[in-house]
Amino acid sequence: MLLAWRLLPDTERVRDVRFDIWGSLTLGLGALMMLTGVNQGPKWGWASSAVVLLLVGSVGVLILFVRIERRVSDPLMPLRWMRTRNFVVPVASQAFANFAYMGGLLLSPLVMSEILGYDSGRISLVIIARPLTFALLAPLASLATIRVGERLAAMFGWSCILASMLAFMLVDESSGVMLMVAALALSGAGFGIAGPALTSLVANSVDERDLGVAGAMQQLVNQMGSVFGSVVMTTIQVATLGAGLETSYHVTFAVAAAVAGVAVMLAAFVRPTPRTA
């Protein structure tokens, strides 16, 4: 807090702007209902009345949110963003990548424990590869993005996550530790490379006064991708256990690889920020 007070510049207050109360309530309620339904689906049953009601109801509430945003003078989320390629595509691409990234984050310790037989201490050491590569590469990748552009950076980063999911598919009881380290490191590197590039695209696609809302919207969709990935991948792994433990993980990571592939394809459609020589 002290650093923020010292380093962050103050901004001018915008006069004659009304807070979009109903937009905030409907967006929050719709997201809450959807995430609760997805999160509780494996426990309550996907066909249970509560889960169906939550998921269907969330769609209805989000449709109401859009209708509200069309009518209010100062919308929480200007709907013109939905027609802005460098807002919609980066947000969607990052959500798909988060599906694979967070699903892999949740399942990788289970792979090491159940297939490779690692204890908790060894798992903790191996899994450091993911945050370590993220922390090391993110600052360097930001500099590289200035040279190659956001599109190539995002496509390369998400391709690393795709390669990570494919590496997880190769893990069996005879696999060495380096395969796990490589799979984890690829995930961390991928997000460290692509994440900053797409975040900058989103920031550059909106007015300066809307940066806070745009960033919050991006994080909301990203978190929804994370929840979907964690729940869906866990559900697939449990549902395919009958084919064998290793096979269940291989099938799950194959699905994650396909979703990461969608993220790569979406990243190909962003427009790099023009730069002067």
C-alpha positions as semicolon CSV with decimal commas, in nm:
position;residue;x (nm);y (nm);z (nm)
1;M;0,000;0,000;0,000
2;L;0,283;0,239;0,083
3;L;0,454;0,167;-0,249
4;A;0,128;0,226;-0,436
5;W;0,075;0,557;-0,258
6;R;0,432;0,661;-0,336
7;L;0,471;0,540;-0,695
8;L;0,130;0,539;-0,863
9;P;0,020;0,871;-1,013
10;D;-0,312;1,019;-0,912
11;T;-0,588;1,049;-1,170
12;E;-0,845;1,317;-1,225
13;R;-1,198;1,249;-1,108
14;V;-1,451;1,220;-1,386
15;R;-1,750;1,444;-1,327
16;D;-2,112;1,378;-1,424
17;V;-2,072;0,999;-1,443
18;R;-2,325;0,767;-1,280
19;F;-2,221;0,435;-1,133
20;D;-2,381;0,145;-1,320
21;I;-2,534;-0,030;-1,019
22;W;-2,764;-0,266;-1,208
23;G;-2,494;-0,356;-1,456
24;S;-2,255;-0,440;-1,173
25;L;-2,516;-0,648;-0,991
26;T;-2,623;-0,849;-1,295
27;L;-2,267;-0,912;-1,414
28;G;-2,157;-1,021;-1,067
29;L;-2,463;-1,240;-1,015
30;G;-2,436;-1,400;-1,359
31;A;-2,068;-1,480;-1,314
32;L;-2,129;-1,611;-0,962
33;M;-2,410;-1,840;-1,076
34;M;-2,209;-1,976;-1,368
35;L;-1,894;-2,040;-1,164
36;T;-2,092;-2,200;-0,882
37;G;-2,271;-2,429;-1,126
38;V;-1,946;-2,535;-1,291
39;N;-1,766;-2,575;-0,960
40;Q;-2,038;-2,785;-0,800
41;G;-2,123;-2,986;-1,112
42;P;-1,898;-3,283;-1,027
43;K;-2,028;-3,294;-0,670
44;W;-2,402;-3,239;-0,723
45;G;-2,419;-3,402;-1,066
46;W;-2,426;-3,217;-1,397
47;A;-2,788;-3,314;-1,455
48;S;-2,903;-3,211;-1,107
49;S;-3,175;-2,948;-1,095
50;A;-2,956;-2,711;-0,891
51;V;-2,668;-2,716;-1,141
52;V;-2,898;-2,685;-1,442
53;L;-3,083;-2,397;-1,276
54;L;-2,757;-2,218;-1,195
55;L;-2,614;-2,255;-1,546
56;V;-2,933;-2,168;-1,732
57;G;-3,006;-1,887;-1,488
58;S;-2,657;-1,744;-1,533
59;V;-2,712;-1,716;-1,908
60;G;-3,041;-1,536;-1,848
61;V;-2,884;-1,293;-1,602
62;L;-2,593;-1,219;-1,839
63;I;-2,839;-1,151;-2,122
64;L;-3,013;-0,908;-1,887
65;F;-2,673;-0,749;-1,819
66;V;-2,624;-0,686;-2,192
67;R;-2,970;-0,531;-2,222
68;I;-2,895;-0,301;-1,928
69;E;-2,563;-0,195;-2,080
70;R;-2,741;-0,096;-2,400
71;R;-2,970;0,143;-2,214
72;V;-2,764;0,313;-1,945
73;S;-2,578;0,636;-2,018
74;D;-2,257;0,525;-1,844
75;P;-2,229;0,146;-1,888
76;L;-2,000;-0,065;-1,675
77;M;-1,874;-0,234;-1,993
78;P;-1,916;-0,037;-2,317
79;L;-2,062;-0,286;-2,565
80;R;-1,846;-0,142;-2,842
81;W;-1,565;-0,345;-2,686
82;M;-1,739;-0,657;-2,817
83;R;-1,675;-0,525;-3,168
84;T;-1,311;-0,442;-3,096
85;R;-1,086;-0,722;-3,220
86;N;-0,794;-0,636;-2,992
87;F;-1,021;-0,658;-2,689
88;V;-1,234;-0,964;-2,766
89;V;-0,967;-1,186;-2,922
90;P;-0,694;-1,143;-2,655
91;V;-0,945;-1,195;-2,373
92;A;-1,089;-1,508;-2,536
93;S;-0,745;-1,644;-2,625
94;Q;-0,619;-1,599;-2,271
95;A;-0,930;-1,766;-2,127
96;F;-0,874;-2,077;-2,341
97;A;-0,506;-2,082;-2,244
98;N;-0,601;-2,049;-1,877
99;F;-0,825;-2,355;-1,918
100;A;-0,521;-2,569;-2,003
101;Y;-0,276;-2,385;-1,777
102;M;-0,478;-2,403;-1,456
103;G;-0,612;-2,750;-1,529
104;G;-0,254;-2,867;-1,574
105;L;-0,152;-2,688;-1,255
106;L;-0,418;-2,879;-1,062
107;L;-0,347;-3,221;-1,212
108;S;0,033;-3,217;-1,236
109;P;0,089;-3,290;-0,863
110;L;-0,156;-3,581;-0,893
111;V;0,036;-3,717;-1,192
112;M;0,358;-3,706;-0,992
113;S;0,195;-3,867;-0,690
114;E;-0,025;-4,132;-0,850
115;I;0,179;-4,230;-1,156
116;L;0,540;-4,149;-1,065
117;G;0,508;-4,218;-0,692
118;Y;0,671;-3,895;-0,576
119;D;0,629;-3,784;-0,217
120;S;0,512;-3,434;-0,126
121;G;0,864;-3,302;-0,076
122;R;0,980;-3,408;-0,420
123;I;0,661;-3,279;-0,582
124;S;0,718;-2,939;-0,422
125;L;1,070;-2,921;-0,563
126;V;0,975;-3,029;-0,915
127;I;0,672;-2,802;-0,944
128;I;0,891;-2,495;-0,878
129;A;0,986;-2,518;-1,247
130;R;0,656;-2,358;-1,347
131;P;0,663;-2,034;-1,141
132;L;1,039;-2,006;-1,180
133;T;1,031;-1,997;-1,560
134;F;0,733;-1,761;-1,548
135;A;0,916;-1,518;-1,320
136;L;1,238;-1,532;-1,521
137;L;1,090;-1,506;-1,868
138;A;0,805;-1,257;-1,821
139;P;1,029;-0,946;-1,798
140;L;1,253;-1,063;-2,084
141;A;0,955;-1,160;-2,297
142;S;0,811;-0,811;-2,259
143;L;1,126;-0,670;-2,417
144;A;1,116;-0,928;-2,696
145;T;0,750;-0,847;-2,765
146;I;0,848;-0,491;-2,852
147;R;1,058;-0,633;-3,136
148;V;0,844;-0,920;-3,268
149;G;0,496;-0,788;-3,186
150;E;0,216;-0,914;-2,967
151;R;0,077;-1,163;-3,219
152;L;0,396;-1,368;-3,251
153;A;0,465;-1,346;-2,878
154;A;0,115;-1,470;-2,793
155;M;0,121;-1,750;-3,049
156;F;0,462;-1,867;-2,931
157;G;0,361;-1,849;-2,565
158;W;0,041;-2,046;-2,611
159;S;0,231;-2,296;-2,830
160;C;0,456;-2,356;-2,529
161;I;0,148;-2,439;-2,320
162;L;0,026;-2,669;-2,599
163;A;0,366;-2,842;-2,597
164;S;0,341;-2,867;-2,218
165;M;0,009;-3,050;-2,239
166;L;0,154;-3,287;-2,502
167;A;0,451;-3,353;-2,273
168;F;0,215;-3,441;-1,987
169;M;0,051;-3,692;-2,223
170;L;0,382;-3,878;-2,250
171;V;0,421;-3,931;-1,876
172;D;0,402;-4,292;-1,757
173;E;0,543;-4,480;-1,461
174;S;0,882;-4,515;-1,632
175;S;0,921;-4,143;-1,706
176;G;1,215;-3,954;-1,563
177;V;1,192;-3,635;-1,363
178;M;1,319;-3,422;-1,652
179;L;1,002;-3,485;-1,853
180;M;0,795;-3,343;-1,568
181;V;1,033;-3,050;-1,529
182;A;1,011;-2,977;-1,902
183;A;0,630;-2,997;-1,904
184;L;0,599;-2,764;-1,607
185;A;0,863;-2,523;-1,735
186;L;0,690;-2,497;-2,073
187;S;0,365;-2,397;-1,903
188;G;0,533;-2,129;-1,696
189;A;0,732;-1,999;-1,991
190;G;0,426;-1,992;-2,213
191;F;0,219;-1,780;-1,980
192;G;0,513;-1,557;-1,901
193;I;0,561;-1,486;-2,271
194;A;0,201;-1,454;-2,393
195;G;0,029;-1,303;-2,090
196;P;0,199;-0,960;-2,088
197;A;0,165;-0,928;-2,466
198;L;-0,211;-0,982;-2,465
199;T;-0,262;-0,766;-2,157
200;S;-0,091;-0,477;-2,332
201;L;-0,314;-0,526;-2,638
202;V;-0,626;-0,505;-2,423
203;A;-0,495;-0,191;-2,252
204;N;-0,420;-0,027;-2,587
205;S;-0,763;-0,111;-2,728
206;V;-0,964;0,097;-2,478
207;D;-0,969;0,458;-2,366
208;E;-0,741;0,550;-2,078
209;R;-1,040;0,622;-1,853
210;D;-1,163;0,263;-1,909
211;L;-0,836;0,084;-1,826
212;G;-0,954;-0,027;-1,483
213;V;-1,280;-0,177;-1,605
214;A;-1,113;-0,340;-1,907
215;G;-0,850;-0,499;-1,685
216;A;-1,113;-0,623;-1,443
217;M;-1,319;-0,769;-1,728
218;Q;-1,012;-0,946;-1,863
219;Q;-0,936;-1,095;-1,522
220;L;-1,297;-1,206;-1,476
221;V;-1,300;-1,397;-1,805
222;N;-0,955;-1,540;-1,732
223;Q;-1,072;-1,668;-1,394
224;M;-1,375;-1,824;-1,556
225;G;-1,142;-2,005;-1,795
226;S;-0,936;-2,123;-1,500
227;V;-1,239;-2,258;-1,315
228;F;-1,371;-2,430;-1,626
229;G;-1,031;-2,586;-1,689
230;S;-0,985;-2,711;-1,334
231;V;-1,333;-2,859;-1,309
232;V;-1,366;-3,000;-1,660
233;M;-1,021;-3,159;-1,664
234;T;-1,077;-3,315;-1,322
235;T;-1,416;-3,446;-1,435
236;I;-1,268;-3,599;-1,752
237;Q;-0,990;-3,767;-1,556
238;V;-1,232;-3,924;-1,310
239;A;-1,476;-4,025;-1,585
240;T;-1,205;-4,209;-1,782
241;L;-1,049;-4,395;-1,488
242;G;-1,210;-4,716;-1,612
243;A;-0,960;-4,720;-1,900
244;G;-0,668;-4,714;-1,657
245;L;-0,497;-4,450;-1,445
246;E;-0,235;-4,347;-1,700
247;T;-0,488;-4,344;-1,983
248;S;-0,724;-4,122;-1,784
249;Y;-0,453;-3,857;-1,750
250;H;-0,347;-3,895;-2,113
251;V;-0,704;-3,836;-2,234
252;T;-0,742;-3,537;-2,002
253;F;-0,424;-3,370;-2,121
254;A;-0,521;-3,442;-2,482
255;V;-0,835;-3,235;-2,426
256;A;-0,624;-2,962;-2,263
257;A;-0,389;-2,966;-2,562
258;A;-0,684;-2,918;-2,798
259;V;-0,807;-2,621;-2,594
260;A;-0,457;-2,471;-2,591
261;G;-0,456;-2,513;-2,969
262;V;-0,769;-2,297;-2,986
263;A;-0,583;-2,031;-2,785
264;V;-0,298;-2,039;-3,038
265;M;-0,538;-2,001;-3,331
266;L;-0,720;-1,711;-3,167
267;A;-0,391;-1,535;-3,099
268;A;-0,322;-1,540;-3,473
269;F;-0,611;-1,296;-3,522
270;V;-0,487;-1,014;-3,298
271;R;-0,353;-0,697;-3,456
272;P;-0,005;-0,605;-3,332
273;T;0,040;-0,253;-3,202
274;P;0,197;-0,034;-3,475
275;R;0,545;0,081;-3,378
276;T;0,768;0,344;-3,530
277;A;1,123;0,252;-3,617
